[in-house]
Structure formats: structure tokens, C-alpha cells
Amino acid sequence: MPKSLLIISRQAPWSGPNAREALDIVLAGGAFDLPIGLLFMDDGVFQLAAKQDAKALQQKDLSANLQALPMFGVEDLFVCGDSAAERGLDLDGRSLEEARVLTAQEITALIDRYDQVITL
Amino acid sequence: MKFAIALFSAAHAPSSRRALLFAQAALAGGHEIVRLFFYQDGVYNASGSVVTPQDEQDLPKQWRAFVSEHQLDGVVCIAAALRRGVLNEEEAGRYQRDAVAVGVPWELSGLGQLHDAVQDADRLICFGGA
């Protein structure tokens, strides 16, 4: 059985290439049909903010890539509810509605379930 | 134990030094390193274009010596390397750039190599992530 991998994405979408590069690991894993999960945590929750205007920053829109996750077979998507609350981010209108909102306790159990973890 | 080592921080970062020390200790302890994978700013550790002041540790040079000596599988993510201008001869030719920064013993390849290493190793050890 293939080993499972959890990516914890902790960077805001417009703070550099980190968020995109974390997502690329997930998409590559999905393309290889590997059991892969993605957790948005800390500033990473901003990647799910609705109505982002990438053009205003002369950047490429990351949320379109996020929408591709289910198409790549990546269905284990999670977001830290506490991180969103601390930042005043309302997750009700989040751009990736497939992402399940987890408590800190649930995240501990989640990390425990995966064979390997990468935090970016 | 079989280790895969992923490095995400630039050559001047303390975490990159720790990664090298860990890798050296792993081999000294009789363990195996199935692959080194340099991603994000970690690609700078494979750059031959880094010039380190004489009274500081030249980490790219030390990585190069370490990987060569132990004939390790040292992979630099090609997409991350292109973005940061750390090209090997083949990519410099492909994109018509003058500067070649990476050569032997490093290989430029895709993220599949990271996943492959994750599957192969007992443990993935990451350095320099967020």
C-alpha cells in the first residue's frame, strides 16, 4: 500500500511562490494517484478567501488551481478553523468548499493518520 | 533506516546547514539516504554560482562534496530551479540563458522524484519549511 502524505500549507497566497509550490506537490501526488491530503493552516487559510483579485497584484490566480484539486483526485482537503477565526476570515464563503473545517484536536488526529508530513 | 531528505531553505539559512549535518550523521550511523530533494529556495544549495565570504561556510560546495563522495541521489526540482535561475547546461540551452549554475552531481527533475522518495523511504525528514 502506498504511503500517505499530508501537506500543511501555511503561507498566504500572495507572499511569494510558497503557496503555489506547496500546491504543486499536492497536484503532482494526485496525478500519481497517491494518497495525499492538504491542510490549510496559519496564514495558509488566506488561500481560501473568496473574491481574491490576483490581477490587482499582477499575479496569477491561485484559486483556479485550488479548484483543480478534486479533478486530480485529491479529496482529503482540510482547513484549520482556529487559524481562520484568529485572522477574522469567514470560512462560510470559502473558495474551496470541499475543504473540511477542523478543530485543533481534529488536526492532531489528522497528522497522526498520515505516514509522512511536509509543512511549507 | 532509509531516509529521504527534503530541503526548502536557501544555502545561507541555518536549516540548510542542519540538513547537511543530519545527512552526514545519518550515513555515519549506518543509515541509508534514498534521495536528497531540493525544493523552493533549497535549490540554491545546488548552485555553483553562490560565492560565500572566506570566513563563512561554503554550503553549496560542502553539499557537492558530500553528494559526490557518497554517490547519493541528489535531485533539484526543475520547476523551482527554473523560477530561481538555477539552471543546468541542458536547461540553459533550452531557454537560451547564458548562466549555467548546476552540474554534476546534481540532477534536475520533477516533483515525481519527491513522491517516489517518500514512497521508498522509511522516514521523510524536512528542513527549512515554513
PDB file of C-alpha atoms in Angstrom:
ATOM      1  CA  MET A   1       0.000   0.000   0.000  1.00  0.00           C
ATOM      2  CA  PRO A   2       1.409   3.422  -0.878  1.00  0.00           C
ATOM      3  CA  LYS A   3       2.449   5.698   1.962  1.00  0.00           C
ATOM      4  CA  SER A   4       0.164   8.646   2.657  1.00  0.00           C
ATOM      5  CA  LEU A   5       1.454  12.203   2.634  1.00  0.00           C
ATOM      6  CA  LEU A   6      -0.035  15.289   4.255  1.00  0.00           C
ATOM      7  CA  ILE A   7       0.966  18.736   3.029  1.00  0.00           C
ATOM      8  CA  ILE A   8       0.422  21.537   5.532  1.00  0.00           C
ATOM      9  CA  SER A   9       0.276  24.823   3.643  1.00  0.00           C
ATOM     10  CA  ARG A  10       0.967  27.741   5.985  1.00  0.00           C
ATOM     11  CA  GLN A  11       1.736  30.663   3.672  1.00  0.00           C
ATOM     12  CA  ALA A  12      -0.577  33.370   2.386  1.00  0.00           C
ATOM     13  CA  PRO A  13      -1.266  33.154  -1.355  1.00  0.00           C
ATOM     14  CA  TRP A  14       0.484  36.400  -2.270  1.00  0.00           C
ATOM     15  CA  SER A  15       3.573  36.226  -0.054  1.00  0.00           C
ATOM     16  CA  GLY A  16       5.735  34.600  -2.730  1.00  0.00           C
ATOM     17  CA  PRO A  17       5.754  31.295  -4.585  1.00  0.00           C
ATOM     18  CA  ASN A  18       5.437  29.171  -1.421  1.00  0.00           C
ATOM     19  CA  ALA A  19       1.693  28.573  -1.528  1.00  0.00           C
ATOM     20  CA  ARG A  20       1.805  27.683  -5.210  1.00  0.00           C
ATOM     21  CA  GLU A  21       4.794  25.381  -4.721  1.00  0.00           C
ATOM     22  CA  ALA A  22       3.082  23.610  -1.809  1.00  0.00           C
ATOM     23  CA  LEU A  23       0.044  23.091  -4.023  1.00  0.00           C
ATOM     24  CA  ASP A  24       2.246  21.743  -6.835  1.00  0.00           C
ATOM     25  CA  ILE A  25       3.414  18.913  -4.554  1.00  0.00           C
ATOM     26  CA  VAL A  26      -0.219  18.018  -3.897  1.00  0.00           C
ATOM     27  CA  LEU A  27      -1.214  18.131  -7.564  1.00  0.00           C
ATOM     28  CA  ALA A  28       1.785  16.002  -8.542  1.00  0.00           C
ATOM     29  CA  GLY A  29       0.844  13.445  -5.884  1.00  0.00           C
ATOM     30  CA  GLY A  30      -2.730  13.424  -7.157  1.00  0.00           C
ATOM     31  CA  ALA A  31      -1.503  12.858 -10.711  1.00  0.00           C
ATOM     32  CA  PHE A  32       0.384   9.781  -9.470  1.00  0.00           C
ATOM     33  CA  ASP A  33      -2.755   8.548  -7.686  1.00  0.00           C
ATOM     34  CA  LEU A  34      -1.055   8.693  -4.288  1.00  0.00           C
ATOM     35  CA  PRO A  35      -2.985   9.075  -1.033  1.00  0.00           C
ATOM     36  CA  ILE A  36      -2.386  12.744  -0.350  1.00  0.00           C
ATOM     37  CA  GLY A  37      -4.005  15.298   1.926  1.00  0.00           C
ATOM     38  CA  LEU A  38      -3.802  19.076   2.096  1.00  0.00           C
ATOM     39  CA  LEU A  39      -4.335  21.124   5.229  1.00  0.00           C
ATOM     40  CA  PHE A  40      -4.530  24.924   5.142  1.00  0.00           C
ATOM     41  CA  MET A  41      -3.233  26.345   8.392  1.00  0.00           C
ATOM     42  CA  ASP A  42      -1.993  29.634   9.863  1.00  0.00           C
ATOM     43  CA  ASP A  43      -1.657  32.229   7.044  1.00  0.00           C
ATOM     44  CA  GLY A  44      -2.350  29.413   4.580  1.00  0.00           C
ATOM     45  CA  VAL A  45      -6.082  29.833   5.293  1.00  0.00           C
ATOM     46  CA  PHE A  46      -5.977  33.080   3.265  1.00  0.00           C
ATOM     47  CA  GLN A  47      -5.634  30.905   0.171  1.00  0.00           C
ATOM     48  CA  LEU A  48      -9.318  30.078   0.658  1.00  0.00           C
ATOM     49  CA  ALA A  49     -10.505  33.683   0.950  1.00  0.00           C
ATOM     50  CA  ALA A  50     -13.288  34.390  -1.518  1.00  0.00           C
ATOM     51  CA  LYS A  51     -13.161  37.075  -4.204  1.00  0.00           C
ATOM     52  CA  GLN A  52      -9.407  37.471  -4.412  1.00  0.00           C
ATOM     53  CA  ASP A  53      -8.210  39.813  -7.115  1.00  0.00           C
ATOM     54  CA  ALA A  54      -4.890  38.451  -8.301  1.00  0.00           C
ATOM     55  CA  LYS A  55      -4.746  40.860 -11.219  1.00  0.00           C
ATOM     56  CA  ALA A  56      -4.567  43.846  -8.875  1.00  0.00           C
ATOM     57  CA  LEU A  57      -1.244  42.424  -7.668  1.00  0.00           C
ATOM     58  CA  GLN A  58      -0.154  41.466 -11.180  1.00  0.00           C
ATOM     59  CA  GLN A  59      -0.164  37.844 -10.062  1.00  0.00           C
ATOM     60  CA  LYS A  60      -1.636  34.646 -11.371  1.00  0.00           C
ATOM     61  CA  ASP A  61      -4.785  33.475  -9.640  1.00  0.00           C
ATOM     62  CA  LEU A  62      -4.124  30.582  -7.282  1.00  0.00           C
ATOM     63  CA  SER A  63      -7.759  29.788  -6.534  1.00  0.00           C
ATOM     64  CA  ALA A  64      -8.294  28.384 -10.046  1.00  0.00           C
ATOM     65  CA  ASN A  65      -5.527  25.852  -9.288  1.00  0.00           C
ATOM     66  CA  LEU A  66      -7.190  25.014  -5.982  1.00  0.00           C
ATOM     67  CA  GLN A  67     -10.410  24.183  -7.783  1.00  0.00           C
ATOM     68  CA  ALA A  68      -8.445  21.614  -9.807  1.00  0.00           C
ATOM     69  CA  LEU A  69      -7.678  19.535  -6.697  1.00  0.00           C
ATOM     70  CA  PRO A  70     -10.809  17.335  -6.801  1.00  0.00           C
ATOM     71  CA  MET A  71     -10.176  16.799 -10.533  1.00  0.00           C
ATOM     72  CA  PHE A  72      -6.709  15.488  -9.664  1.00  0.00           C
ATOM     73  CA  GLY A  73      -8.301  13.033  -7.278  1.00  0.00           C
ATOM     74  CA  VAL A  74      -7.298  14.979  -4.164  1.00  0.00           C
ATOM     75  CA  GLU A  75     -10.328  14.870  -1.905  1.00  0.00           C
ATOM     76  CA  ASP A  76      -8.721  14.994   1.519  1.00  0.00           C
ATOM     77  CA  LEU A  77      -8.835  18.764   1.923  1.00  0.00           C
ATOM     78  CA  PHE A  78      -8.861  20.433   5.316  1.00  0.00           C
ATOM     79  CA  VAL A  79      -8.709  23.893   6.811  1.00  0.00           C
ATOM     80  CA  CYS A  80      -7.860  24.909  10.371  1.00  0.00           C
ATOM     81  CA  GLY A  81     -10.889  26.650  11.852  1.00  0.00           C
ATOM     82  CA  ASP A  82      -8.857  28.281  14.628  1.00  0.00           C
ATOM     83  CA  SER A  83      -6.405  29.847  12.132  1.00  0.00           C
ATOM     84  CA  ALA A  84      -9.330  31.344  10.207  1.00  0.00           C
ATOM     85  CA  ALA A  85     -11.003  32.642  13.369  1.00  0.00           C
ATOM     86  CA  GLU A  86      -7.754  34.222  14.620  1.00  0.00           C
ATOM     87  CA  ARG A  87      -7.494  36.093  11.322  1.00  0.00           C
ATOM     88  CA  GLY A  88     -11.132  37.136  11.120  1.00  0.00           C
ATOM     89  CA  LEU A  89     -11.589  35.079   7.970  1.00  0.00           C
ATOM     90  CA  ASP A  90     -15.137  33.866   7.419  1.00  0.00           C
ATOM     91  CA  LEU A  91     -14.919  30.339   6.054  1.00  0.00           C
ATOM     92  CA  ASP A  92     -18.603  30.203   5.117  1.00  0.00           C
ATOM     93  CA  GLY A  93     -17.904  31.676   1.705  1.00  0.00           C
ATOM     94  CA  ARG A  94     -14.534  29.981   1.217  1.00  0.00           C
ATOM     95  CA  SER A  95     -13.423  29.380  -2.329  1.00  0.00           C
ATOM     96  CA  LEU A  96     -12.746  25.666  -1.809  1.00  0.00           C
ATOM     97  CA  GLU A  97     -15.941  24.484  -0.190  1.00  0.00           C
ATOM     98  CA  GLU A  98     -14.749  20.846  -0.318  1.00  0.00           C
ATOM     99  CA  ALA A  99     -12.216  21.670   2.418  1.00  0.00           C
ATOM    100  CA  ARG A 100     -13.443  20.396   5.785  1.00  0.00           C
ATOM    101  CA  VAL A 101     -13.092  22.772   8.736  1.00  0.00           C
ATOM    102  CA  LEU A 102     -11.195  21.090  11.582  1.00  0.00           C
ATOM    103  CA  THR A 103     -10.564  21.923  15.235  1.00  0.00           C
ATOM    104  CA  ALA A 104      -7.056  21.818  16.727  1.00  0.00           C
ATOM    105  CA  GLN A 105      -7.882  18.464  18.293  1.00  0.00           C
ATOM    106  CA  GLU A 106      -9.031  17.017  14.977  1.00  0.00           C
ATOM    107  CA  ILE A 107      -5.827  18.293  13.334  1.00  0.00           C
ATOM    108  CA  THR A 108      -3.718  16.425  15.876  1.00  0.00           C
ATOM    109  CA  ALA A 109      -5.557  13.231  14.966  1.00  0.00           C
ATOM    110  CA  LEU A 110      -5.272  14.055  11.254  1.00  0.00           C
ATOM    111  CA  ILE A 111      -1.473  14.456  11.346  1.00  0.00           C
ATOM    112  CA  ASP A 112      -1.286  11.207  13.273  1.00  0.00           C
ATOM    113  CA  ARG A 113      -3.107   9.340  10.491  1.00  0.00           C
ATOM    114  CA  TYR A 114      -0.553  10.220   7.787  1.00  0.00           C
ATOM    115  CA  ASP A 115       2.714   8.353   7.195  1.00  0.00           C
ATOM    116  CA  GLN A 116       4.661  11.457   6.138  1.00  0.00           C
ATOM    117  CA  VAL A 117       4.122  15.200   6.568  1.00  0.00           C
ATOM    118  CA  ILE A 118       5.564  18.209   4.743  1.00  0.00           C
ATOM    119  CA  THR A 119       4.990  21.686   6.166  1.00  0.00           C
ATOM    120  CA  LEU A 120       5.530  24.583   3.795  1.00  0.00           C
TER     121      LEU A 120
ATOM    122  CA  MET B   1      16.711   3.114   8.322  1.00  0.00           C
ATOM    123  CA  LYS B   2      16.052   4.578   4.881  1.00  0.00           C
ATOM    124  CA  PHE B   3      15.794   8.364   4.920  1.00  0.00           C
ATOM    125  CA  ALA B   4      14.575  10.783   2.299  1.00  0.00           C
ATOM    126  CA  ILE B   5      15.701  14.354   2.952  1.00  0.00           C
ATOM    127  CA  ALA B   6      13.864  17.383   1.602  1.00  0.00           C
ATOM    128  CA  LEU B   7      15.408  20.836   1.848  1.00  0.00           C
ATOM    129  CA  PHE B   8      13.407  24.030   1.324  1.00  0.00           C
ATOM    130  CA  SER B   9      15.688  26.837   2.551  1.00  0.00           C
ATOM    131  CA  ALA B  10      18.457  28.809   0.834  1.00  0.00           C
ATOM    132  CA  ALA B  11      22.161  27.979   1.196  1.00  0.00           C
ATOM    133  CA  HIS B  12      22.765  30.717   3.776  1.00  0.00           C
ATOM    134  CA  ALA B  13      19.950  29.532   6.078  1.00  0.00           C
ATOM    135  CA  PRO B  14      20.836  27.715   9.313  1.00  0.00           C
ATOM    136  CA  SER B  15      18.318  24.985   8.433  1.00  0.00           C
ATOM    137  CA  SER B  16      20.314  24.117   5.300  1.00  0.00           C
ATOM    138  CA  ARG B  17      23.403  23.588   7.448  1.00  0.00           C
ATOM    139  CA  ARG B  18      21.373  21.409   9.811  1.00  0.00           C
ATOM    140  CA  ALA B  19      20.181  19.360   6.826  1.00  0.00           C
ATOM    141  CA  LEU B  20      23.766  18.638   5.797  1.00  0.00           C
ATOM    142  CA  LEU B  21      24.794  17.768   9.355  1.00  0.00           C
ATOM    143  CA  PHE B  22      21.793  15.451   9.632  1.00  0.00           C
ATOM    144  CA  ALA B  23      22.628  13.767   6.335  1.00  0.00           C
ATOM    145  CA  GLN B  24      26.244  13.254   7.406  1.00  0.00           C
ATOM    146  CA  ALA B  25      25.165  11.855  10.763  1.00  0.00           C
ATOM    147  CA  ALA B  26      22.640   9.525   9.114  1.00  0.00           C
ATOM    148  CA  LEU B  27      25.318   7.944   6.940  1.00  0.00           C
ATOM    149  CA  ALA B  28      27.809   7.840   9.803  1.00  0.00           C
ATOM    150  CA  GLY B  29      25.188   5.981  11.832  1.00  0.00           C
ATOM    151  CA  GLY B  30      24.876   3.313   9.163  1.00  0.00           C
ATOM    152  CA  HIS B  31      21.606   4.562   7.707  1.00  0.00           C
ATOM    153  CA  GLU B  32      20.735   4.962   4.059  1.00  0.00           C
ATOM    154  CA  ILE B  33      19.725   8.152   2.237  1.00  0.00           C
ATOM    155  CA  VAL B  34      17.493   7.170  -0.655  1.00  0.00           C
ATOM    156  CA  ARG B  35      17.369  10.682  -2.077  1.00  0.00           C
ATOM    157  CA  LEU B  36      18.035  14.343  -1.365  1.00  0.00           C
ATOM    158  CA  PHE B  37      15.353  16.560  -2.838  1.00  0.00           C
ATOM    159  CA  PHE B  38      15.928  20.323  -3.020  1.00  0.00           C
ATOM    160  CA  TYR B  39      12.758  22.371  -3.454  1.00  0.00           C
ATOM    161  CA  GLN B  40      11.728  26.027  -3.182  1.00  0.00           C
ATOM    162  CA  ASP B  41      14.754  28.110  -2.077  1.00  0.00           C
ATOM    163  CA  GLY B  42      16.538  24.834  -1.329  1.00  0.00           C
ATOM    164  CA  VAL B  43      17.584  24.744  -4.986  1.00  0.00           C
ATOM    165  CA  TYR B  44      20.219  27.398  -4.189  1.00  0.00           C
ATOM    166  CA  ASN B  45      22.133  24.759  -2.234  1.00  0.00           C
ATOM    167  CA  ALA B  46      22.970  23.083  -5.529  1.00  0.00           C
ATOM    168  CA  SER B  47      24.123  26.289  -7.187  1.00  0.00           C
ATOM    169  CA  GLY B  48      27.725  26.586  -8.198  1.00  0.00           C
ATOM    170  CA  SER B  49      27.170  30.318  -8.607  1.00  0.00           C
ATOM    171  CA  VAL B  50      26.970  31.052  -4.885  1.00  0.00           C
ATOM    172  CA  VAL B  51      30.047  32.903  -3.612  1.00  0.00           C
ATOM    173  CA  THR B  52      30.491  32.641   0.157  1.00  0.00           C
ATOM    174  CA  PRO B  53      32.744  35.043   2.099  1.00  0.00           C
ATOM    175  CA  GLN B  54      36.029  33.361   3.005  1.00  0.00           C
ATOM    176  CA  ASP B  55      35.362  33.266   6.734  1.00  0.00           C
ATOM    177  CA  GLU B  56      31.962  31.593   6.274  1.00  0.00           C
ATOM    178  CA  GLN B  57      30.953  28.019   5.458  1.00  0.00           C
ATOM    179  CA  ASP B  58      30.551  27.382   1.750  1.00  0.00           C
ATOM    180  CA  LEU B  59      27.479  25.179   1.961  1.00  0.00           C
ATOM    181  CA  PRO B  60      26.881  24.552  -1.772  1.00  0.00           C
ATOM    182  CA  LYS B  61      30.498  23.386  -2.033  1.00  0.00           C
ATOM    183  CA  GLN B  62      30.089  21.128   1.002  1.00  0.00           C
ATOM    184  CA  TRP B  63      26.861  19.642  -0.356  1.00  0.00           C
ATOM    185  CA  ARG B  64      28.565  18.987  -3.676  1.00  0.00           C
ATOM    186  CA  ALA B  65      31.493  17.213  -1.999  1.00  0.00           C
ATOM    187  CA  PHE B  66      29.196  15.209   0.274  1.00  0.00           C
ATOM    188  CA  VAL B  67      26.903  14.020  -2.511  1.00  0.00           C
ATOM    189  CA  SER B  68      29.837  13.166  -4.777  1.00  0.00           C
ATOM    190  CA  GLU B  69      31.783  11.329  -2.101  1.00  0.00           C
ATOM    191  CA  HIS B  70      28.849   9.119  -1.125  1.00  0.00           C
ATOM    192  CA  GLN B  71      27.400   8.930  -4.628  1.00  0.00           C
ATOM    193  CA  LEU B  72      23.990   9.999  -3.376  1.00  0.00           C
ATOM    194  CA  ASP B  73      20.925  10.672  -5.475  1.00  0.00           C
ATOM    195  CA  GLY B  74      20.752  14.486  -5.362  1.00  0.00           C
ATOM    196  CA  VAL B  75      17.686  15.861  -7.114  1.00  0.00           C
ATOM    197  CA  VAL B  76      16.893  19.541  -7.624  1.00  0.00           C
ATOM    198  CA  CYS B  77      13.295  20.365  -8.523  1.00  0.00           C
ATOM    199  CA  ILE B  78      13.378  21.610 -12.082  1.00  0.00           C
ATOM    200  CA  ALA B  79      10.396  23.985 -11.825  1.00  0.00           C
ATOM    201  CA  ALA B  80      11.703  25.582  -8.625  1.00  0.00           C
ATOM    202  CA  ALA B  81      15.189  25.844 -10.139  1.00  0.00           C
ATOM    203  CA  LEU B  82      13.990  27.471 -13.366  1.00  0.00           C
ATOM    204  CA  ARG B  83      11.987  30.034 -11.384  1.00  0.00           C
ATOM    205  CA  ARG B  84      15.118  30.933  -9.420  1.00  0.00           C
ATOM    206  CA  GLY B  85      17.610  30.927 -12.274  1.00  0.00           C
ATOM    207  CA  VAL B  86      19.480  27.836 -11.107  1.00  0.00           C
ATOM    208  CA  LEU B  87      19.904  26.144 -14.486  1.00  0.00           C
ATOM    209  CA  ASN B  88      21.965  23.243 -15.677  1.00  0.00           C
ATOM    210  CA  GLU B  89      23.533  23.166 -19.118  1.00  0.00           C
ATOM    211  CA  GLU B  90      20.564  21.493 -20.747  1.00  0.00           C
ATOM    212  CA  GLU B  91      18.005  23.979 -19.388  1.00  0.00           C
ATOM    213  CA  ALA B  92      20.234  26.966 -20.103  1.00  0.00           C
ATOM    214  CA  GLY B  93      20.370  25.762 -23.697  1.00  0.00           C
ATOM    215  CA  ARG B  94      16.641  25.143 -23.859  1.00  0.00           C
ATOM    216  CA  TYR B  95      15.756  28.629 -22.595  1.00  0.00           C
ATOM    217  CA  GLN B  96      18.716  30.360 -24.198  1.00  0.00           C
ATOM    218  CA  ARG B  97      20.280  31.634 -20.993  1.00  0.00           C
ATOM    219  CA  ASP B  98      23.989  32.352 -20.510  1.00  0.00           C
ATOM    220  CA  ALA B  99      24.388  31.294 -16.914  1.00  0.00           C
ATOM    221  CA  VAL B 100      24.811  27.621 -16.022  1.00  0.00           C
ATOM    222  CA  ALA B 101      24.733  27.178 -12.236  1.00  0.00           C
ATOM    223  CA  VAL B 102      24.216  23.444 -11.676  1.00  0.00           C
ATOM    224  CA  GLY B 103      26.208  20.458 -12.835  1.00  0.00           C
ATOM    225  CA  VAL B 104      27.468  17.130 -11.522  1.00  0.00           C
ATOM    226  CA  PRO B 105      26.475  15.577  -9.104  1.00  0.00           C
ATOM    227  CA  TRP B 106      23.036  17.180  -9.256  1.00  0.00           C
ATOM    228  CA  GLU B 107      20.118  16.149 -11.385  1.00  0.00           C
ATOM    229  CA  LEU B 108      17.262  18.473 -12.303  1.00  0.00           C
ATOM    230  CA  SER B 109      13.979  16.614 -12.266  1.00  0.00           C
ATOM    231  CA  GLY B 110      10.308  16.867 -11.370  1.00  0.00           C
ATOM    232  CA  LEU B 111       8.206  16.593  -8.222  1.00  0.00           C
ATOM    233  CA  GLY B 112       7.528  12.945  -9.026  1.00  0.00           C
ATOM    234  CA  GLN B 113      11.029  12.309  -7.638  1.00  0.00           C
ATOM    235  CA  LEU B 114       9.919  13.688  -4.271  1.00  0.00           C
ATOM    236  CA  HIS B 115       6.866  11.427  -4.182  1.00  0.00           C
ATOM    237  CA  ASP B 116       8.964   8.495  -5.294  1.00  0.00           C
ATOM    238  CA  ALA B 117      11.407   9.136  -2.435  1.00  0.00           C
ATOM    239  CA  VAL B 118       8.539   9.449   0.057  1.00  0.00           C
ATOM    240  CA  GLN B 119       7.312   6.016  -1.014  1.00  0.00           C
ATOM    241  CA  ASP B 120      10.761   4.473  -0.895  1.00  0.00           C
ATOM    242  CA  ALA B 121      11.931   5.852   2.449  1.00  0.00           C
ATOM    243  CA  ASP B 122      11.003   4.825   5.973  1.00  0.00           C
ATOM    244  CA  ARG B 123      11.130   8.475   7.011  1.00  0.00           C
ATOM    245  CA  LEU B 124      10.970  11.769   5.184  1.00  0.00           C
ATOM    246  CA  ILE B 125      12.944  14.440   7.019  1.00  0.00           C
ATOM    247  CA  CYS B 126      12.272  18.060   6.008  1.00  0.00           C
ATOM    248  CA  PHE B 127      14.448  21.099   6.632  1.00  0.00           C
ATOM    249  CA  GLY B 128      13.669  24.766   6.149  1.00  0.00           C
ATOM    250  CA  GLY B 129       9.919  24.550   5.614  1.00  0.00           C
ATOM    251  CA  ALA B 130       7.515  27.135   6.988  1.00  0.00           C
TER     252      ALA B 130
END
